[in-house]
Amino acid sequence: MKKYEYTDKKDTRSGFGAGIAELGRSNPNVIALTADLAGSLKLETFIKEYPERFVQCGIAEANMIGVSAGLTIGGKIPFATTFANFATGRVYDQIRQSVAYSNKNVKICASHAGLTLGEDGATHQILEDLGMMKMLPNMTVINPCDYNQTKAATIAIAEHDGPVYLRFGRPVIPVFTPADQQFEIGKAWHVNEGDAVSIFCTGHLVWEAIKAGEILSEQGIEADIVNIHTIKPLDEEAILASVRKTGCAVSAEEHMLNGGLGDSVAQVLARHFPAPLEYVGVHDTFGESGTPDQLMQKYGLTADKIVEQVKKVMARK
Amino acid sequence: MKKYEYTDKKDTRSGFGAGIAELGRSNPNVIALTADLAGSLKLETFIKEYPERFVQCGIAEANMIGVSAGLTIGGKIPFATTFANFATGRVYDQIRQSVAYSNKNVKICASHAGLTLGEDGATHQILEDLGMMKMLPNMTVINPCDYNQTKAATIAIAEHDGPVYLRFGRPVIPVFTPADQQFEIGKAWHVNEGDAVSIFCTGHLVWEAIKAGEILSEQGIEADIVNIHTIKPLDEEAILASVRKTGCAVSAEEHMLNGGLGDSVAQVLARHFPAPLEYVGVHDTFGESGTPDQLMQKYGLTADKIVEQVKKVMARK
Amino acid sequence: MSTSGFHTRLKTDADVDIRATYMELQQLEGIATAVRRDILRMVAAVNSGHPGGSLGCTDFMVALYFDIMRRKLDGDGKPVFDMNGHDEDLFFLSNGHISPVFYSVLARAGYFPISELATFRKLDSRLQGHPATAEHIPGVRIASGSLGQGLSVACGAAYAKKLNGDDKHVYVLMGDGEQQEGQIWEAAQFAPNKKLGNLTAIIDLNHAQIDGTTQNVNDNRDLAAKYRAFGWFVDEMEGNDISDVIRTLRKSQEDPDVPTMILMHTEMGFGVEYMVGNYKWHGTAPNADQLQQALNGLPLSIGVTDY
Amino acid sequence: MSTSGFHTRLKTDADVDIRATYMELQQLEGIATAVRRDILRMVAAVNSGHPGGSLGCTDFMVALYFDIMRRKLDGDGKPVFDMNGHDEDLFFLSNGHISPVFYSVLARAGYFPISELATFRKLDSRLQGHPATAEHIPGVRIASGSLGQGLSVACGAAYAKKLNGDDKHVYVLMGDGEQQEGQIWEAAQFAPNKKLGNLTAIIDLNHAQIDGTTQNVNDNRDLAAKYRAFGWFVDEMEGNDISDVIRTLRKSQEDPDVPTMILMHTEMGFGVEYMVGNYKWHGTAPNADQLQQALNGLPLSIGVTDY
Ligand SMILES: Cc1ncc(C[n+]2csc(CCOP(=O)(O)OP(=O)(O)O)c2C)c(N)n1
Ligand SMILES: Cc1ncc(C[n+]2csc(CCOP(=O)(O)OP(=O)(O)O)c2C)c(N)n1
Ligand SMILES: [Mg+2]
Ligand SMILES: [Mg+2]
């Protein structure tokens, strides 16, 4: 197993904040919008440096999406930010018509995705956002795995012409990808070479997958670990190449099983190379209050659970 | 191939209208709500007979969902009706919190689903509603195939305690299921016994699957045709039993590939019995204006397309 | 960015003498009649679409595109369309179901061939049932059809103009039933708070929606009082009187930082006797006989032809 | 359906002499202090949650549950909870983030053990970060947390009461920042149109939301004028004065077919000197020192204990 280390722990949303601050400096068309969550979205630096390019929309997410669509018509690149639930489920139809179908250059940037927002509980813990956004034609869907990848993705999507959904989170987690990385939309990152099993992981679960890979490696099982940071367009080639080699796979994500990365992988396999797949994700249940760690444990979003599923799926080869 | 005939052609939404009219008579707690689409939802009879149990909400779908949730607290069984897009994407967060998470006895009844609403075009042609609704814990998701099945489903969901999404459509299509059927939520209907290939079909595609089955049967290919009218809870046993017998499957639905019935089948297969699967559905594109028939042709939602996919998937066995 | 070839427009605080456009008024009315004929023939041809609101908004749309808006034109007076619309007035149709009048006016203003109106709502057409950008039809900048979204989009476009130092104006048309959508009121709060004085919104106050009169379905009550409470400058006009539309739209708002909401009194189906004021014509196409009867009542002016 | 054991409530058109409850007022204030202590200790214990709005709404919530609402009680005066709430007054919390005050008041009104407050926001608790029915906590009838939905739910419950011939009342509390959500204005249109005179909505007018003052973030302007234009009877009260809350809520509305909207003037963080009026305390928990300082300023009355 390739060695991954971290010196620092940071929240991915701060990677977004750093990225958009940099974009503020480099791209005068970038506009940041929020719906009464500027602090939670780490927009402070951007706002301080470019107050005239910050649009505070108040608690009115639907309007924020429409305003964003309208801003593109004046050549702007709006980054519409709020919590992931209010950035997707609250405004799906608005995104669908005014952004995706109209193919507007809006970047929907969503923090506090998944269980790991913690104590606020289920009303805020959206586990369906990736599923929703990946159903939209024209939409690019990205779920980065640490601070550096999030920052790089933030900068990359400003260059991409078209609607993007970028999802990140609240807890501090290890920073293990390079600070100077280029982010290539749609190109999976090969975390580790192996031939025993494929592990397709995204977001906060990538670090768990790495830890799982280490545990497995010690047991003589070398996992092929692939970080699917771009849920859509999906790097089908990377998925197929890996499973053709390993013959079985585990998906790992902080998302509902239905509609998540696992289902995207299942579709590719069913259509091209049927193989056993086990899921790590949330099984058709709402979340609840608790600390991020407690919730990841309780809902089985851990390295140990990935290891367990690897054993299970390898037995099915 | 078992013989199916039809004498009549009707729209499934009229099956809903007939069902809710019957419920009006049999269940005094049933309330019908709409958002300025009483006629399109075929509520005329209900309204005429029980005007005091009809709540016209105007063009305010989010409020309609909240009002419905509130009505359950007074012991009512609200049937909230509108077009499928405005019944799901427009109000996802409201359904999520006030209905699904709160586990309220609300029936969300949605017409004009899919491409077959025809000329209105993509803004109205939701192909993501099943995907959205099946991600919600506590939600039952049903997509009946003809007038009679829709009517029976409408009556059945009033007896089920909990949130339901019932999806139907606008075009007139063959009526081929019995008028006196009982509708059992979650229990797939075995349309035809066969061992060459499984065809899992839902909604408007069931009749197409039957026609495909006839074409195939003439060529000596006997398809196992299973109508998955209940997308959630999914009849996993029926799916597995069929594919264990046939070794390959085709899914057929008026829905986006991502998030639809096909993905539900792919998940079951990947987790329990990997096998080749081909999809009939819409491939990551919005719809457009046209007649229902033209659109079904153009987007490949036809018996011929099912036959083509059967050939393809059988070659992969 | 070329700034040549604008359709000029008088903009003044003083009351405008409408007689100055008297001759033009007749021409505008001729165009309006042609547009009404287009609408009727378009929806009849596919037995689908929304004639009622389209006919009611015809005079407004003609006045807007042929008199009010400062649009980019090439040397031959043909409109030049680019998505950004820098340095020209913009229009958004929020109540997308009245696409027939939008398409007809765009075609007659030269954005695309008038003959293309014959493809309305047909397979592979650029003229989708509800306006869409996916088919790259010139003149359309956003999809609409799902109600309640257009005012927000117009706010965004107006905001961008202010950021860009672009002094042109943004117009948006909405339905009165559409006022029941919550998103409208989010935008209603946004526009005055962001001082979008370069935004004029118009409500098609025809008192009709799908299931009946607006009063019966979900009474809008006093929309003027509502918008005033939200911080708008509120005006009214007779939407089926071209000269009143022009007079009203030419007036500048009183405060350059305050957006304007105009309650436009119209009749659903205006111009077709058997349709006037009847909500049943919201989304029903006339049959062949009804079409003929309607066209008979709408004779073309000399020099104006059907598509 | 048992109708025994209602907490009685005076309801009259005449101005109510508040002195009649003078002794009770002291008791209510004692409870309010205990509730404030609960709130502070609950959020401090998990270093998360929303003290500011909770403290500001404490007096209102105490008045509502201990004086105003006709709630179902058993022979021992203990509340009986069933989801339907037939024949009793109902309360909905739309701004679910102020769950601490809701939970504390429910516990102190006897819906569940006061000791359970110690589980707030912890794993496996019935006291979720935002109110939820999934854990079957008595007193909670709907989940909230995603803003803007509670007024609609309250409308539905009030509508059901009318259908059921149930003459009891429905109350709902909302935030002032929450007024920016479009769904609120959909419900604002619905309630008067459906003549929901059995509905009283209260806005926590503390002029604060997450990113700053409501005026700076997205000015609500004149909410009274807005709701009047939407058809409501609008009243005001001092939310941090229990007697004014009781006096205002006891007044019947003028027209039995018209819903009532009460603008409740409060201060965010009321009762804790260093928090008062500061939006920064919307969702920040006090640290140990701050907690102690706050508790020192809120001495318990004799006979009232902490959880
Ligand atoms: C969000 C949404 N809900 C419902 C509809 C269905 N619908 C189309 S037009 C219409 C009535 C609109 O009324 P109004 O705005 O007054 O337009 P008019 O009938 O006067 O043309 C409705 C309910 C829709 N298009 N979008
Ligand atoms: C739909 C939605 N958008 C955003 C949020 C995040 N949020 C929680 S509380 C809050 C501010 C609420 O302001 P207000 O209603 O004035 O409550 P107060 O701060 O006064 O307690 C926001 C934006 C949310 N919970 N729901
Ligand atoms: Mg109207
Ligand atoms: Mg507030």
Short mmCIF file of N, CA and C in Angstrom, two decimals, chain D residues 21-63:
data_model
loop_
_atom_site.label_atom_id
_atom_site.label_comp_id
_atom_site.label_asym_id
_atom_site.label_seq_id
_atom_site.Cartn_x
_atom_site.Cartn_y
_atom_site.Cartn_z
N THR D 21 -53.58 37.80 37.16
CA THR D 21 -52.58 36.73 37.15
C THR D 21 -51.28 37.21 37.79
N TYR D 22 -51.38 38.27 38.62
CA TYR D 22 -50.16 38.84 39.17
C TYR D 22 -49.31 37.80 39.89
N MET D 23 -49.95 37.03 40.78
CA MET D 23 -49.17 36.02 41.49
C MET D 23 -48.58 35.02 40.50
N GLU D 24 -49.43 34.64 39.60
CA GLU D 24 -48.99 33.68 38.60
C GLU D 24 -47.81 34.23 37.79
N LEU D 25 -47.85 35.51 37.53
CA LEU D 25 -46.81 36.13 36.74
C LEU D 25 -45.43 35.88 37.35
N GLN D 26 -45.36 36.04 38.67
CA GLN D 26 -44.07 35.77 39.33
C GLN D 26 -43.62 34.33 39.10
N GLN D 27 -44.60 33.42 39.23
CA GLN D 27 -44.28 32.01 38.98
C GLN D 27 -43.80 31.81 37.54
N LEU D 28 -44.51 32.41 36.63
CA LEU D 28 -44.12 32.28 35.22
C LEU D 28 -42.72 32.82 35.00
N GLU D 29 -42.42 33.91 35.65
CA GLU D 29 -41.08 34.46 35.49
C GLU D 29 -40.02 33.54 36.10
N GLY D 30 -40.42 32.86 37.16
CA GLY D 30 -39.51 31.87 37.75
C GLY D 30 -39.25 30.72 36.79
N ILE D 31 -40.29 30.29 36.16
CA ILE D 31 -40.13 29.22 35.16
C ILE D 31 -39.25 29.70 34.01
N ALA D 32 -39.52 30.92 33.57
CA ALA D 32 -38.73 31.47 32.44
C ALA D 32 -37.25 31.49 32.79
N THR D 33 -36.94 31.84 34.02
CA THR D 33 -35.53 31.84 34.42
C THR D 33 -34.95 30.43 34.37
N ALA D 34 -35.71 29.49 34.86
CA ALA D 34 -35.24 28.10 34.81
C ALA D 34 -35.03 27.65 33.37
N VAL D 35 -35.95 28.04 32.51
CA VAL D 35 -35.83 27.68 31.08
C VAL D 35 -34.56 28.30 30.50
N ARG D 36 -34.31 29.55 30.84
CA ARG D 36 -33.09 30.19 30.32
C ARG D 36 -31.84 29.44 30.79
N ARG D 37 -31.86 29.02 32.05
CA ARG D 37 -30.72 28.24 32.56
C ARG D 37 -30.60 26.92 31.81
N ASP D 38 -31.73 26.29 31.55
CA ASP D 38 -31.72 25.04 30.77
C ASP D 38 -31.06 25.25 29.41
N ILE D 39 -31.53 26.29 28.73
CA ILE D 39 -31.04 26.58 27.38
C ILE D 39 -29.52 26.71 27.39
N LEU D 40 -29.05 27.52 28.31
CA LEU D 40 -27.61 27.79 28.35
C LEU D 40 -26.82 26.53 28.65
N ARG D 41 -27.30 25.76 29.60
CA ARG D 41 -26.57 24.55 29.97
C ARG D 41 -26.65 23.50 28.86
N MET D 42 -27.79 23.43 28.20
CA MET D 42 -27.94 22.46 27.10
C MET D 42 -26.96 22.74 25.96
N VAL D 43 -26.91 23.99 25.52
CA VAL D 43 -26.03 24.28 24.38
C VAL D 43 -24.57 24.24 24.80
N ALA D 44 -24.29 24.66 26.03
CA ALA D 44 -22.89 24.62 26.48
C ALA D 44 -22.40 23.18 26.59
N ALA D 45 -23.28 22.29 27.01
CA ALA D 45 -22.88 20.89 27.22
C ALA D 45 -22.40 20.23 25.93
N VAL D 46 -22.98 20.61 24.81
CA VAL D 46 -22.57 20.00 23.54
C VAL D 46 -21.85 20.99 22.65
N ASN D 47 -21.58 22.18 23.18
CA ASN D 47 -20.91 23.22 22.41
C ASN D 47 -21.54 23.37 21.03
N SER D 48 -22.84 23.34 20.99
CA SER D 48 -23.56 23.54 19.73
C SER D 48 -25.02 23.83 20.03
N GLY D 49 -25.69 24.41 19.05
CA GLY D 49 -27.08 24.80 19.26
C GLY D 49 -27.23 26.30 19.25
N HIS D 50 -28.44 26.77 19.45
CA HIS D 50 -28.78 28.17 19.18
C HIS D 50 -29.36 28.87 20.41
N PRO D 51 -28.50 29.49 21.20
CA PRO D 51 -29.00 30.13 22.43
C PRO D 51 -29.74 31.45 22.16
N GLY D 52 -29.27 32.24 21.19
CA GLY D 52 -29.76 33.60 21.03
C GLY D 52 -31.27 33.69 20.86
N GLY D 53 -31.78 33.03 19.83
CA GLY D 53 -33.23 33.06 19.59
C GLY D 53 -33.99 32.34 20.68
N SER D 54 -33.39 31.30 21.25
CA SER D 54 -34.05 30.54 22.32
C SER D 54 -34.31 31.43 23.52
N LEU D 55 -33.29 32.19 23.91
CA LEU D 55 -33.44 33.06 25.08
C LEU D 55 -34.45 34.17 24.79
N GLY D 56 -34.41 34.69 23.58
CA GLY D 56 -35.33 35.77 23.22
C GLY D 56 -36.78 35.32 23.21
N CYS D 57 -37.01 34.05 22.93
CA CYS D 57 -38.39 33.54 22.83
C CYS D 57 -38.85 32.84 24.11
N THR D 58 -38.04 32.86 25.13
CA THR D 58 -38.37 32.13 26.35
C THR D 58 -39.66 32.63 27.00
N ASP D 59 -39.78 33.93 27.15
CA ASP D 59 -40.94 34.47 27.85
C ASP D 59 -42.22 34.12 27.10
N PHE D 60 -42.15 34.24 25.79
CA PHE D 60 -43.30 33.88 24.97
C PHE D 60 -43.67 32.41 25.14
N MET D 61 -42.69 31.55 25.07
CA MET D 61 -42.97 30.12 25.13
C MET D 61 -43.54 29.72 26.50
N VAL D 62 -43.02 30.33 27.54
CA VAL D 62 -43.53 30.05 28.89
C VAL D 62 -44.97 30.54 29.01
N ALA D 63 -45.22 31.76 28.54
CA ALA D 63 -46.59 32.28 28.59
C ALA D 63 -47.54 31.39 27.80
#
